[in-house]
XYZ file of C-alpha atoms in Angstrom:
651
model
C 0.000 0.000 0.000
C 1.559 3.434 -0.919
C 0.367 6.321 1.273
C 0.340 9.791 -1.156
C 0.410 12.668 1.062
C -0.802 16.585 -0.339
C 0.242 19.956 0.456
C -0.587 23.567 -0.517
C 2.096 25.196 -1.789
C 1.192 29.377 -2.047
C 4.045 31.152 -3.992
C 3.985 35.001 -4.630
C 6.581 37.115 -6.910
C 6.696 41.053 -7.257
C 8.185 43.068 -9.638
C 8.921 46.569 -7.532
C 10.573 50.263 -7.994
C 11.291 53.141 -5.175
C 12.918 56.178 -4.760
C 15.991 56.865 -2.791
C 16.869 54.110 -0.100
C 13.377 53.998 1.715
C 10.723 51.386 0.417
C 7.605 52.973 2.257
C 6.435 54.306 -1.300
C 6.665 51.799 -4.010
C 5.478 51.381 -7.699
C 4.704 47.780 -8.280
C 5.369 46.652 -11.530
C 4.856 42.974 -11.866
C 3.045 40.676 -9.555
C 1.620 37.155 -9.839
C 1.037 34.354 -7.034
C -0.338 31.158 -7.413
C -1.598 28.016 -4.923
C -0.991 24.863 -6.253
C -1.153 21.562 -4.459
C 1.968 18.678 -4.450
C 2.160 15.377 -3.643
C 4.851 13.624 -2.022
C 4.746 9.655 -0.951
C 5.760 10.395 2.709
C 4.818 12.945 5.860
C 7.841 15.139 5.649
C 6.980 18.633 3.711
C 9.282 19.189 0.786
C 9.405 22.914 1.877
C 9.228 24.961 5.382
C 6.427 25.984 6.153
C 7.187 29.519 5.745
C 9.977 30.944 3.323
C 10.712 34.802 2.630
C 13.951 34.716 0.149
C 16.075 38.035 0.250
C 15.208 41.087 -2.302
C 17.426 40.755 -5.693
C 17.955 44.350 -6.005
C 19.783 47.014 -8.432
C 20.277 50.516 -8.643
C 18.645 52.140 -12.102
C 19.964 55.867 -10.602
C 22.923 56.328 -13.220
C 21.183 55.038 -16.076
C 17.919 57.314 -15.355
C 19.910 60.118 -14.578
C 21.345 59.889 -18.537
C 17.391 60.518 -19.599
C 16.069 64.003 -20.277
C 13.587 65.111 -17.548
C 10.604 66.348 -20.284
C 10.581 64.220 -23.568
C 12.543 61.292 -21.835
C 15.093 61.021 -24.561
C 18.655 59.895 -23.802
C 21.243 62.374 -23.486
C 24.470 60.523 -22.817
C 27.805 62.021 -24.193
C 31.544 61.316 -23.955
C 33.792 64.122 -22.823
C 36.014 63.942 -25.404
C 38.008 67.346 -23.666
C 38.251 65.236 -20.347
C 42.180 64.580 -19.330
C 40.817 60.654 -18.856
C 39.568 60.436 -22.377
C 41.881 58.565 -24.889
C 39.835 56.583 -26.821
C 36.047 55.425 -27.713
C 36.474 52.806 -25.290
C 38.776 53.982 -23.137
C 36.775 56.992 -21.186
C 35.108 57.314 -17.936
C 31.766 58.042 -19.591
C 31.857 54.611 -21.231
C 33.300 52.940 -17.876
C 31.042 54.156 -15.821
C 27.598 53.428 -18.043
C 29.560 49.690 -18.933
C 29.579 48.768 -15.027
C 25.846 50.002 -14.897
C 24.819 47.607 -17.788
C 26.965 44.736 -16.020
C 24.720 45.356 -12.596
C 21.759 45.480 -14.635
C 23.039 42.271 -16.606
C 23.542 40.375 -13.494
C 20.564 41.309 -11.743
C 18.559 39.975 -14.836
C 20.471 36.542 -14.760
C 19.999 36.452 -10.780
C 16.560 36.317 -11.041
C 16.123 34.601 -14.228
C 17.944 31.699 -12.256
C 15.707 31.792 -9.525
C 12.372 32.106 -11.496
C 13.400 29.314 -13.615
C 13.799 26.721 -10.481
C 9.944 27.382 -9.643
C 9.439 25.334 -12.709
C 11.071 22.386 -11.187
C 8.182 22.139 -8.623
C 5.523 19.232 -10.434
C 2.000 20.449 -9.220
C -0.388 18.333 -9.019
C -2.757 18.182 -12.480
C -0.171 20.322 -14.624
C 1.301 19.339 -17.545
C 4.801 18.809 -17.660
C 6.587 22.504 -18.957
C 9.024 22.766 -22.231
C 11.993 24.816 -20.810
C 13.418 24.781 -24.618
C 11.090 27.757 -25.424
C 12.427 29.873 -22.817
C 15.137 31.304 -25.204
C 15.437 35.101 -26.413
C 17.235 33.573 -29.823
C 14.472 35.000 -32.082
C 14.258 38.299 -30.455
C 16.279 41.534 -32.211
C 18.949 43.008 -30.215
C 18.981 46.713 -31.774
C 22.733 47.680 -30.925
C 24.694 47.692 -34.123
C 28.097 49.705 -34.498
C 26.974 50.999 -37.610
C 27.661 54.733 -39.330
C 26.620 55.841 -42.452
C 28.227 58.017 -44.917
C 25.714 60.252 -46.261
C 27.370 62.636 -47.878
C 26.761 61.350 -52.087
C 23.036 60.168 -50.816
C 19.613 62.411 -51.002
C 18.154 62.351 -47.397
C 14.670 61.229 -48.076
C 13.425 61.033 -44.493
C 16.161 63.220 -41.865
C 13.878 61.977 -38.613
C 11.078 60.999 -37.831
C 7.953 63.281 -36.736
C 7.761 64.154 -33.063
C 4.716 61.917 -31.453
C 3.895 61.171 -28.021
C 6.350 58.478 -26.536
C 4.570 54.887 -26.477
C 4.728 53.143 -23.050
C 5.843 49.529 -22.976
C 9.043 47.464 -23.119
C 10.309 49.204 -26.438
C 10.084 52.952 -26.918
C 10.980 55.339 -29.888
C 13.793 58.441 -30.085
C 12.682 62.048 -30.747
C 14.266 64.035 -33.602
C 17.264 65.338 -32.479
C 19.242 68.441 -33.614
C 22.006 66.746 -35.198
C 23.144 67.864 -38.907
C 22.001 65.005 -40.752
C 24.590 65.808 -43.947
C 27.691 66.009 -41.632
C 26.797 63.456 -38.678
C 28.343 59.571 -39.728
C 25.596 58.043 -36.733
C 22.044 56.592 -38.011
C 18.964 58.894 -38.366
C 16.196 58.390 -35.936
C 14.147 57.388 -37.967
C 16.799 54.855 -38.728
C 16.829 54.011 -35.352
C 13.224 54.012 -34.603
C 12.818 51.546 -37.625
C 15.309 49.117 -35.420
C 13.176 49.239 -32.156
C 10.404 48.819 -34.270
C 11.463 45.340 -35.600
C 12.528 45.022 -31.660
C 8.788 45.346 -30.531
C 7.628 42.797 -33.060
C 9.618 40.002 -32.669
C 9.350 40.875 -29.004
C 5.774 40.588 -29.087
C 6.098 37.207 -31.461
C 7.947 35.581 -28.584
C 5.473 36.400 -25.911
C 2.152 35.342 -28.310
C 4.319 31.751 -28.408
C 5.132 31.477 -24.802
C 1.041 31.385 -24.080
C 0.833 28.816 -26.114
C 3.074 26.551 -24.619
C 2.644 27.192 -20.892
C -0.452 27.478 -18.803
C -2.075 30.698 -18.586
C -1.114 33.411 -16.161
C -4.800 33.415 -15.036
C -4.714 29.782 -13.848
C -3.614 30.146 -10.050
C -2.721 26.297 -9.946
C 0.271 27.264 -12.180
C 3.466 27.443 -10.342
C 5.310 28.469 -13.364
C 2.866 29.646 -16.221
C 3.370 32.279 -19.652
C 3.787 34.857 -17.027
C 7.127 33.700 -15.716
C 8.163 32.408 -19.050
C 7.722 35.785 -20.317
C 9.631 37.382 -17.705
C 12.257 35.544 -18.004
C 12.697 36.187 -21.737
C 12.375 39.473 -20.866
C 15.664 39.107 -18.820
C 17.403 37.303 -21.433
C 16.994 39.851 -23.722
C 18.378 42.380 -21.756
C 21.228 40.656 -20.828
C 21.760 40.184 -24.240
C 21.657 43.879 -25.038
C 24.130 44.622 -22.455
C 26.157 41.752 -24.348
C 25.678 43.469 -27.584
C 26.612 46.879 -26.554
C 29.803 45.762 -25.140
C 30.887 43.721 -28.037
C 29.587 46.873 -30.274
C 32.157 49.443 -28.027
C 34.750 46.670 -28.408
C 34.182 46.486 -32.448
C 34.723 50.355 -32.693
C 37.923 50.504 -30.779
C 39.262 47.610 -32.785
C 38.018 49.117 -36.133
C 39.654 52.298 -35.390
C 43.129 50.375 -33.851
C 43.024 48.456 -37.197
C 42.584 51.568 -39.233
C 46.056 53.047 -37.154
C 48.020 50.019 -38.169
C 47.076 50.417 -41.519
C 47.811 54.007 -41.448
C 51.639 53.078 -40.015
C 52.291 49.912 -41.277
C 52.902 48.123 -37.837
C 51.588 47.385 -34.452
C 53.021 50.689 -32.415
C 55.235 49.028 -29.167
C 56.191 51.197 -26.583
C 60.113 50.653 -28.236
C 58.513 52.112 -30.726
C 56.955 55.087 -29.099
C 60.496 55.483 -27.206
C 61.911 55.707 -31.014
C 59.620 58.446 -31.978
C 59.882 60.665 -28.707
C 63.883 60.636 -29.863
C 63.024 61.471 -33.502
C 60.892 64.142 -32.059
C 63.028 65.313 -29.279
C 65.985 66.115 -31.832
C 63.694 68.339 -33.304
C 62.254 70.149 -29.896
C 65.459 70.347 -28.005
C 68.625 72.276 -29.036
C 71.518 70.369 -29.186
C 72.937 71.504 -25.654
C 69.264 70.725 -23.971
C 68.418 67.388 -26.083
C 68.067 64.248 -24.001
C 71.330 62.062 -24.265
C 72.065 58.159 -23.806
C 72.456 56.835 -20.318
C 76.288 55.701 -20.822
C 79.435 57.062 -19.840
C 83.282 56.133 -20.420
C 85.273 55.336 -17.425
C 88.647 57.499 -17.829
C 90.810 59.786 -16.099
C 90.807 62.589 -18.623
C 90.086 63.230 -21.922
C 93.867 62.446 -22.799
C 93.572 58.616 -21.012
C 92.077 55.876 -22.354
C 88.425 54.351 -21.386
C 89.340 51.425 -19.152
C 85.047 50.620 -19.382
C 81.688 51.645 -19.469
C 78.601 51.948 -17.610
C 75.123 52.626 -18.398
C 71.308 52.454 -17.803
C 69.589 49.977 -20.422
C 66.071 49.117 -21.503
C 65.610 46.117 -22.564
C 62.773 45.979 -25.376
C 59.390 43.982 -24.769
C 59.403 41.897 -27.625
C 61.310 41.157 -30.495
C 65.280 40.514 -30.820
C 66.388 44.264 -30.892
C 69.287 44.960 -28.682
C 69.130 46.448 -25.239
C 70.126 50.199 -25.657
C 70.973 53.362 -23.446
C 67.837 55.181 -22.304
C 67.207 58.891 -23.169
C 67.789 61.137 -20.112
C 68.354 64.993 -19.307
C 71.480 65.583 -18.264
C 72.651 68.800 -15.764
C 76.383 68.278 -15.414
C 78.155 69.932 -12.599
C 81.677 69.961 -10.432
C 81.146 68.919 -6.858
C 81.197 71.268 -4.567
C 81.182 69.322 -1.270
C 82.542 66.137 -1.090
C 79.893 63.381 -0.188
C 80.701 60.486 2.737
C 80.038 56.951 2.117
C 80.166 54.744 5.366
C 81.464 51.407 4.277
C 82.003 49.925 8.079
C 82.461 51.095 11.372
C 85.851 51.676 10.911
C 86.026 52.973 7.224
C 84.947 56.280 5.813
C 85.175 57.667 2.363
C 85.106 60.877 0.542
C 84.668 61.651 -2.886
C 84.388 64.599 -4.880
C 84.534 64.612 -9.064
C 81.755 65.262 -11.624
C 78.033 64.926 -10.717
C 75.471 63.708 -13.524
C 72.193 64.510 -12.485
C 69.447 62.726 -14.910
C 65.937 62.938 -15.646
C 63.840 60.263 -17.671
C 60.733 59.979 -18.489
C 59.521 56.275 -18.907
C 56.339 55.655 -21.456
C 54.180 52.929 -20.979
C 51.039 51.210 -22.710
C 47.908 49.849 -20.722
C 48.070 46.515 -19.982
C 51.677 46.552 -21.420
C 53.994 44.518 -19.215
C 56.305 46.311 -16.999
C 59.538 48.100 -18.560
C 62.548 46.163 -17.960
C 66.370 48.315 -17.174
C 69.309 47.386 -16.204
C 71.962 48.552 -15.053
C 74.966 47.397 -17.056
C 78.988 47.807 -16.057
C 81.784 46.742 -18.683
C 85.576 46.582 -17.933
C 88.362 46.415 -20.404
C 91.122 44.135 -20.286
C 93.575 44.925 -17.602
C 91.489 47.988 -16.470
C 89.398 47.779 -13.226
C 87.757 50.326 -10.833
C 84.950 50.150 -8.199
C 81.325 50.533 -9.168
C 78.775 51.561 -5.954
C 74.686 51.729 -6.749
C 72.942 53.033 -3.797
C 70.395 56.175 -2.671
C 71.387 59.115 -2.175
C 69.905 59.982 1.351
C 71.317 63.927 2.062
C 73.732 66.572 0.330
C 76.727 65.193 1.760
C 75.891 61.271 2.110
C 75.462 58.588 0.476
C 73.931 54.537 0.912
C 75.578 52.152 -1.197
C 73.296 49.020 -1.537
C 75.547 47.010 -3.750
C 79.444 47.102 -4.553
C 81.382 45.498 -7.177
C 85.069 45.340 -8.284
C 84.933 45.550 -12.446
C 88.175 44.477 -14.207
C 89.715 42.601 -16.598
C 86.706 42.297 -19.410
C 83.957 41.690 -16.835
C 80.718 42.577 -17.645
C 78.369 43.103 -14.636
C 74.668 43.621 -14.983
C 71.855 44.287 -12.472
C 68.148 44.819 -12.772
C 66.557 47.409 -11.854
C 63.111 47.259 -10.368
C 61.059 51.130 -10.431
C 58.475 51.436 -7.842
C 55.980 54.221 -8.630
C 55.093 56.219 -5.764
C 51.397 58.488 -5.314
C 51.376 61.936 -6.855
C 51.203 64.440 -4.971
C 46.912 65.402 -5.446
C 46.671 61.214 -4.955
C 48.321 61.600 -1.630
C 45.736 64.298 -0.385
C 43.074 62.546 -1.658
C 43.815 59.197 0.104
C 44.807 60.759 3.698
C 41.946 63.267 3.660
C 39.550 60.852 5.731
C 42.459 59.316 8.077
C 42.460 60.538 11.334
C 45.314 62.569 12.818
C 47.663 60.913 13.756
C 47.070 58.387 11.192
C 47.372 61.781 8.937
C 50.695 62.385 10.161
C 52.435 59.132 9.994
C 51.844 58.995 6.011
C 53.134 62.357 5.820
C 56.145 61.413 7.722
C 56.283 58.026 5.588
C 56.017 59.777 2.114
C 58.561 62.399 3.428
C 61.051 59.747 3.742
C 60.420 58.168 0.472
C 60.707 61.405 -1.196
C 64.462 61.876 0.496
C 65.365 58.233 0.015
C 64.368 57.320 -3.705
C 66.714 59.444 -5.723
C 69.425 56.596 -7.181
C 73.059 56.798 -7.432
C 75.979 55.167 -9.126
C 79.510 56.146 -7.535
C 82.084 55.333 -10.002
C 86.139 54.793 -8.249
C 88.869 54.747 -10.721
C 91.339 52.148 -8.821
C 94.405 53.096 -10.721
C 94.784 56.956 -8.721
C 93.418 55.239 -5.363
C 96.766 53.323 -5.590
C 99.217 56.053 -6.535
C 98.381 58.007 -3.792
C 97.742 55.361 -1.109
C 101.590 53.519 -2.130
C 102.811 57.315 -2.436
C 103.773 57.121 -6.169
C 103.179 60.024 -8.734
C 100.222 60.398 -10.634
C 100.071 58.065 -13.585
C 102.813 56.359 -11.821
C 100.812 52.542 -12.709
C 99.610 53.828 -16.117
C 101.731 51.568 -17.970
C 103.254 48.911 -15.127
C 100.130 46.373 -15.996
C 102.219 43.457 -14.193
C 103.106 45.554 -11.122
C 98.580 46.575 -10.925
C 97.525 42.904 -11.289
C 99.803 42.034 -8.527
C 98.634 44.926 -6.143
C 95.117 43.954 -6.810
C 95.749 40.038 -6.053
C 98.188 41.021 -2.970
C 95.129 43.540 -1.669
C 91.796 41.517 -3.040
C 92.855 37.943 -2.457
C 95.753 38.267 0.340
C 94.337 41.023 2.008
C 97.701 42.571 2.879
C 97.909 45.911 4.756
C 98.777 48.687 2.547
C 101.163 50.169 4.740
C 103.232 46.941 3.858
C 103.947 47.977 0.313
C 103.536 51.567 0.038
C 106.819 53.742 -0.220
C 108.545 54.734 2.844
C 109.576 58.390 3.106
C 113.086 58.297 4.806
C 115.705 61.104 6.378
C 116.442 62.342 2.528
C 113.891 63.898 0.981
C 112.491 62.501 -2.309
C 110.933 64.098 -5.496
C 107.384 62.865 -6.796
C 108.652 61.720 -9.889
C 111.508 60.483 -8.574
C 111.910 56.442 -10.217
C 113.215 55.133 -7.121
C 109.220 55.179 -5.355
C 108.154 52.745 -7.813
C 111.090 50.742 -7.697
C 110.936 50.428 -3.703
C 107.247 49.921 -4.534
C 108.343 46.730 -7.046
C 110.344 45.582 -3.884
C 108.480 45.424 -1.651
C 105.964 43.451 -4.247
C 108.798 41.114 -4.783
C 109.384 40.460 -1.553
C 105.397 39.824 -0.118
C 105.311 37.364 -3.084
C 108.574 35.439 -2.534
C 107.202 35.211 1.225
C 104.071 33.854 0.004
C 105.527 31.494 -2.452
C 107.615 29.997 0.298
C 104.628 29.795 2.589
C 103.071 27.855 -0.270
C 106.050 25.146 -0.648
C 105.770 24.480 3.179
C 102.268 24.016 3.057
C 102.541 22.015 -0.259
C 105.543 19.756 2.119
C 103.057 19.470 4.771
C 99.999 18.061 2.444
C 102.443 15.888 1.007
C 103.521 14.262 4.194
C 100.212 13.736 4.959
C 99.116 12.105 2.278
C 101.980 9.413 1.970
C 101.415 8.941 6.174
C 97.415 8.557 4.717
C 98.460 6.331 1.861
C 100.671 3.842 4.240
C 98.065 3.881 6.925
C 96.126 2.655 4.007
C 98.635 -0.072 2.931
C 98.951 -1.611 6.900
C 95.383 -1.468 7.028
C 94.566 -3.701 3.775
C 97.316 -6.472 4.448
C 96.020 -6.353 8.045
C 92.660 -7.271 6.822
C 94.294 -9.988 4.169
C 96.233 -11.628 7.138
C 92.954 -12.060 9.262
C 91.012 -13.818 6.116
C 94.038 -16.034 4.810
C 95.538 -16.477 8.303
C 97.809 -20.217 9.286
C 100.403 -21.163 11.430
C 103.382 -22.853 9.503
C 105.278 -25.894 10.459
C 108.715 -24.707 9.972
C 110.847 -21.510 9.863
C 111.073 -22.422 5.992
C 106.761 -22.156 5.651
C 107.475 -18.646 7.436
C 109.493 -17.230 4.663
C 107.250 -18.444 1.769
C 104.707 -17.240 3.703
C 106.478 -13.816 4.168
C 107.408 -14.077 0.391
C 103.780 -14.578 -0.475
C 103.095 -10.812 -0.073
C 103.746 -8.221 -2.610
C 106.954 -6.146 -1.348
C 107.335 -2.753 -2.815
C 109.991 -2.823 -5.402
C 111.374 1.048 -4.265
C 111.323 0.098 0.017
C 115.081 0.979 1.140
C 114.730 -2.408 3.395
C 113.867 -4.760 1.108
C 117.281 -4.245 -0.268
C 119.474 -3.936 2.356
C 117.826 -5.779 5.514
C 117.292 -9.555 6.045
C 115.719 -11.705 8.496
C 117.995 -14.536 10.466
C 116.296 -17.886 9.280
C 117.378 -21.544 11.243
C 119.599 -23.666 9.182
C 117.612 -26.683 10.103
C 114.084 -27.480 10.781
C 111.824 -30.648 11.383
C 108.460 -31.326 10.797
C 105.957 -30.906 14.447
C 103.575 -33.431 15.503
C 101.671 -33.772 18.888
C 104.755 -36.498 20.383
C 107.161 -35.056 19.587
C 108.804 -31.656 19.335
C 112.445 -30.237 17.977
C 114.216 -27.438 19.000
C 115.676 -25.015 16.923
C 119.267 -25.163 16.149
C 121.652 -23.240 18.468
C 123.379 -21.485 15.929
C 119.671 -20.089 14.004
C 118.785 -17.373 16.803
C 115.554 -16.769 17.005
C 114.078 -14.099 15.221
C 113.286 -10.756 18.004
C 110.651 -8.325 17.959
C 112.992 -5.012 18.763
C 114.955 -6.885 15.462
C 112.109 -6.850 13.388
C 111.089 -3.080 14.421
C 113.508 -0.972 13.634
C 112.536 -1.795 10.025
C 108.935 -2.396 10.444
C 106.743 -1.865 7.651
C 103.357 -3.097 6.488
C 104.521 -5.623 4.446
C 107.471 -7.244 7.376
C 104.806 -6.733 10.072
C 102.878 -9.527 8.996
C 106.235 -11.781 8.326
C 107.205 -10.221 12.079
C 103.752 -11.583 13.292
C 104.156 -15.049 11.627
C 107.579 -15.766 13.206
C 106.702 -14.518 16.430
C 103.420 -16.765 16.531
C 105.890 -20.052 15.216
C 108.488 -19.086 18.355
C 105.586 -18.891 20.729
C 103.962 -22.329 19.367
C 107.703 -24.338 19.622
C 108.176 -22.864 23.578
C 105.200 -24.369 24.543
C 105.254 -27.568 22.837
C 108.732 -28.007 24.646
């Protein structure tokens, strides 16, 4: 026996629009409800008994606000003098109405999904529902991005006569005072003809949804033409939100294609860069034009570069080469020397040319981030010292990295910019922060303004070490053999300076006198014949140690053999082949001078009887046998000793 059990199921669904935040005064604009009964084959409802689900809401403000207040005709614009407005797409007019159409799209699809699961409730007597039909496939989406050139055509019909707006789903434009001869967009009448054919098919779609679901009228209906309707209306306008964003996206594309046609190529922002020279050359004199980021390392202009650095940008795409980027230069003679702390106990001055550069960096949206590096080239037997750092005061200086270039190195580093808020951002944001809040980001951003300006200290080596060894200036220009073996004896020995350096003595000595550099050379001489002796007596030492490894080795393996093959022989004679067995080393000093005492006569051992050695074969001794102990006459040592100790007790 099946038990079939009934319930009343009472559904209600409103369609509602108010002013301002309040709902106490409402329009209602749809509304249906329905009591149907359902049957279920045991006692527990298939619903509570009460359920209230949550508004679905969205805000139709901004898209109102674009309709004129008398005739109700749409007056939205682009700016096209706004600061924000680059292209058709690209606006804040177009933004702003584009993230109105995506809350209205959503909102639509929201409660198109939650209309639609009423019709999965059977009712009892219904017919079962085709969900196919509930498509908006048939139904004219009137957003084209379409513009007509009217300027060889006869205007038969410039807009259509003013008439009283018609209420419904689908409305019609007024005329408008746009020029029809010079304006590219459709005529409204054009336009009017488009809703037109919008209304009809509109109205198609709804005559066939009452004839494939139950009537509205029918209260039994949980889901009848009413909902069906409703939520084809939805689909539709999520489709025209659809439509009018692929239609934006089709204009800016259109016009993007018509550029690259224009130029011939896809504009990079390499390519920009390349222009903004080109144009620069033009703009700037020749004294004021933006130069290349890359400077020669040399002591004047009568020396020769010993390197390079520079600031490069690598290009996005493509295989160009990195090059230089274009800065403004203001070149100027210090006029304080700066400090750079290196450790507690070292301080540095430095004086010499300041670069100051500007650079302006161009960038596409959504364009990857520009990539620069910071590049440092040496030539061969050329070095000097290369600090990159911020410059934190007028007279100071924080070097983040340090590196010794020399000898053809080539020393690269990225660079990684961090943009920082402009100035009207920054009183924007902190406007609404309390106090002291208020105060702390001013403090913050006024130590990010001091502490983001980057440096690059370039140290020529060469003059460092003519005036800290005393010599005269350009003293090492030409003694390549006597640099490289300052900068190994100071780099990789780490040997004082005042070690090497020339020694001013009772007699007073010219700068140019030869004899600085040649007490320099001698004292070089001597630091490296010091050090090459320290090396031999090390290289004695390791050698020692490995042949006292390599026997320890030796005793260790025959030691091992004599526990595996181990026996004790019968006579003095089975000792020696025993002992001649192992493997003696052809170069051992013993095995040519030394020899072990063997008897002259020896008989075979049984348990009866036992035979003494002869007197005249002494027995072999252990302090014998030592003084030329090795690995190979220890184990002979061992054998004999075991054969003496075997005959003693057997007698």
């Amino acid at each position: 026996t099946i038990t079939e059990y009934f319930w009343d199921l009472d559904v209600g669904l409103e369609v509602v629009a108010y002013a301002g935040t309040g709902q106490e005064e409402t329009a209602t604009l749809l509304t249906r409800s329905s009591k149907s009964e359902i049957m279920t084959t045991t006692d527990k409802s298939p619903f509570p008994d009460t359920v209230i689900a949550p508004p679905m809401e969205v805000s139709l403000t901004h898209l109102l606000g674009l309709l004129e207040s008398v005739t109700f005709s749409p007056t939205f614009a682009i700016d096209r003098e706004h600061s924000d407005t680059h292209t058709p797409r690209r606006n804040a007019d177009i933004t702003s109405i584009e993230e109105q159409f995506c809350k209205i799209a959503n909102w639509c699809r929201q409660v198109g999904s939650y209309i639609n699961s009423l019709s999965r409730v059977g009712a009892v007597g219904m017919p079962s529902l085709d969900m196919a039909a509930i498509n908006a496939d048939t139904i004219l989406s009137p957003v084209f991005p379409m513009f007509e050139d009217r300027e060889d055509q006869a205007i038969e019909h410039p807009g259509a006569p003013p008439e009283q707006a018609e209420l419904g789903l689908v409305s019609k434009l007024r005329n408008d005072d746009r020029d029809p001869t010079t304006s590219k967009l459709l005529l409204t009448a054009d336009v009017n003809s488009l809703l037109d054919e919008e209304r009809k098919s509109l109205s198609r779609k709804m005559d066939e949804l009452v004839e494939v679901f139950p009537n509205a009228e029918d209260t039994r209906a949980i889901f009848s033409s009413f909902e069906a309707q409703l939520c084809v209306v939805l689909l539709h306008a999520a489709d025209i939100q659809s439509q009018h964003l692929g239609a934006i996206n089709y204009i800016e594309e259109m016009l993007g294609a018509q550029l690259i046609a224009a130029i011939g190529k896809v504009v990079t922002p390499d390519d920009f860069s390349e222009y903004l020279r080109f144009h620069n050359n033009k703009l700037f004199k020749p004294e004021y034009a933006p130069q290349p980021c890359s400077y020669a390392i040399r002591r004047t202009e009568h020396h020769s570069p010993q390197g390079q650095i520079s600031i490069e940008r690598k290009p996005d795409s493509g295989d160009s080469i990195a090059e230089p980027i274009p800065t403004i230069v203001n070149h100027s003679q210090a006029s304080c020397e700066m400090k750079v702390q290196l450790s507690a106990s070292t301080e540095i001055s430095f004086g010499g040319d300041r670069f100051v550069h500007g650079f302006l960096c161009h960038k596409f949206s959504r364009q990857p981030k520009p990539r620069f590096n910071f590049v440092a080239r040496a030539r061969q037997f050329s070095s000097f010292i290369v600090l990159l750092g911020k410059i934190s005061g007028p007279q100071s200086f924080d070097p983040t990295y340090g590196m010794i270039v020399r000898n053809k190195d080539e020393f690269e580093l990225p660079l990684d910019l961090e943009t920082i808020p402009t100035p009207k951002e920054f009183k924007d944001a902190i406007q609404s922060l309390s106090p002291e809040q208020r105060e702390f980001c001013q403090a913050f951003r006024s130590m990010q303004l001091e502490s983001t300006l980057f440096g690059v200290v370039v140290i020529q080596i060469k003059p460092q070490l003519e005036k800290l060894l005393k010599l005269a200036p350009d003293g090492l220009a030409k003694e390549i053999d006597l640099t490289e073996k300052l900068m190994e004896l100071f780099i990789k020995y780490q040997i004082p300076s005042d070690l090497l350096a020339f020694e001013e003595g009772p007699e007073e000595i010219s700068e140019r006198d030869p004899r600085r550099l040649e007490a320099v050379k001698h004292h070089v001489g001597e630091m490296f014949a010091m050090i090459n002796a320290e090396k031999d007596r090390e290289l004695a030492e390791r050698e020692q140690e490995a042949e006292h490894a390599l026997q320890s080795a030796r005793m260790a393996q025959y030691s091992q053999q004599l526990t595996v093959n181990s026996y004790a022989p019968t006579n003095a004679m089975d000792c020696l082949m025993d002992c001649e067995s192992f493997s003696m080393p052809q170069s051992s000093s013993w095995a040519q001078s030394a020899s072990i005492p063997l008897p002259t006569s020896a008989a075979p051992m049984n348990n009866t009887q036992t035979t003494s050695p002869a007197p005249e074969s002494a027995p072999v001794s252990y302090t014998h046998l030592r003084a030329h102990e090795t690995p190979e006459h220890l184990v002979c040592r061992l054998l004999l000793e075991k054969k003496k100790k075997k005959k003693t007790k057997q007698s």
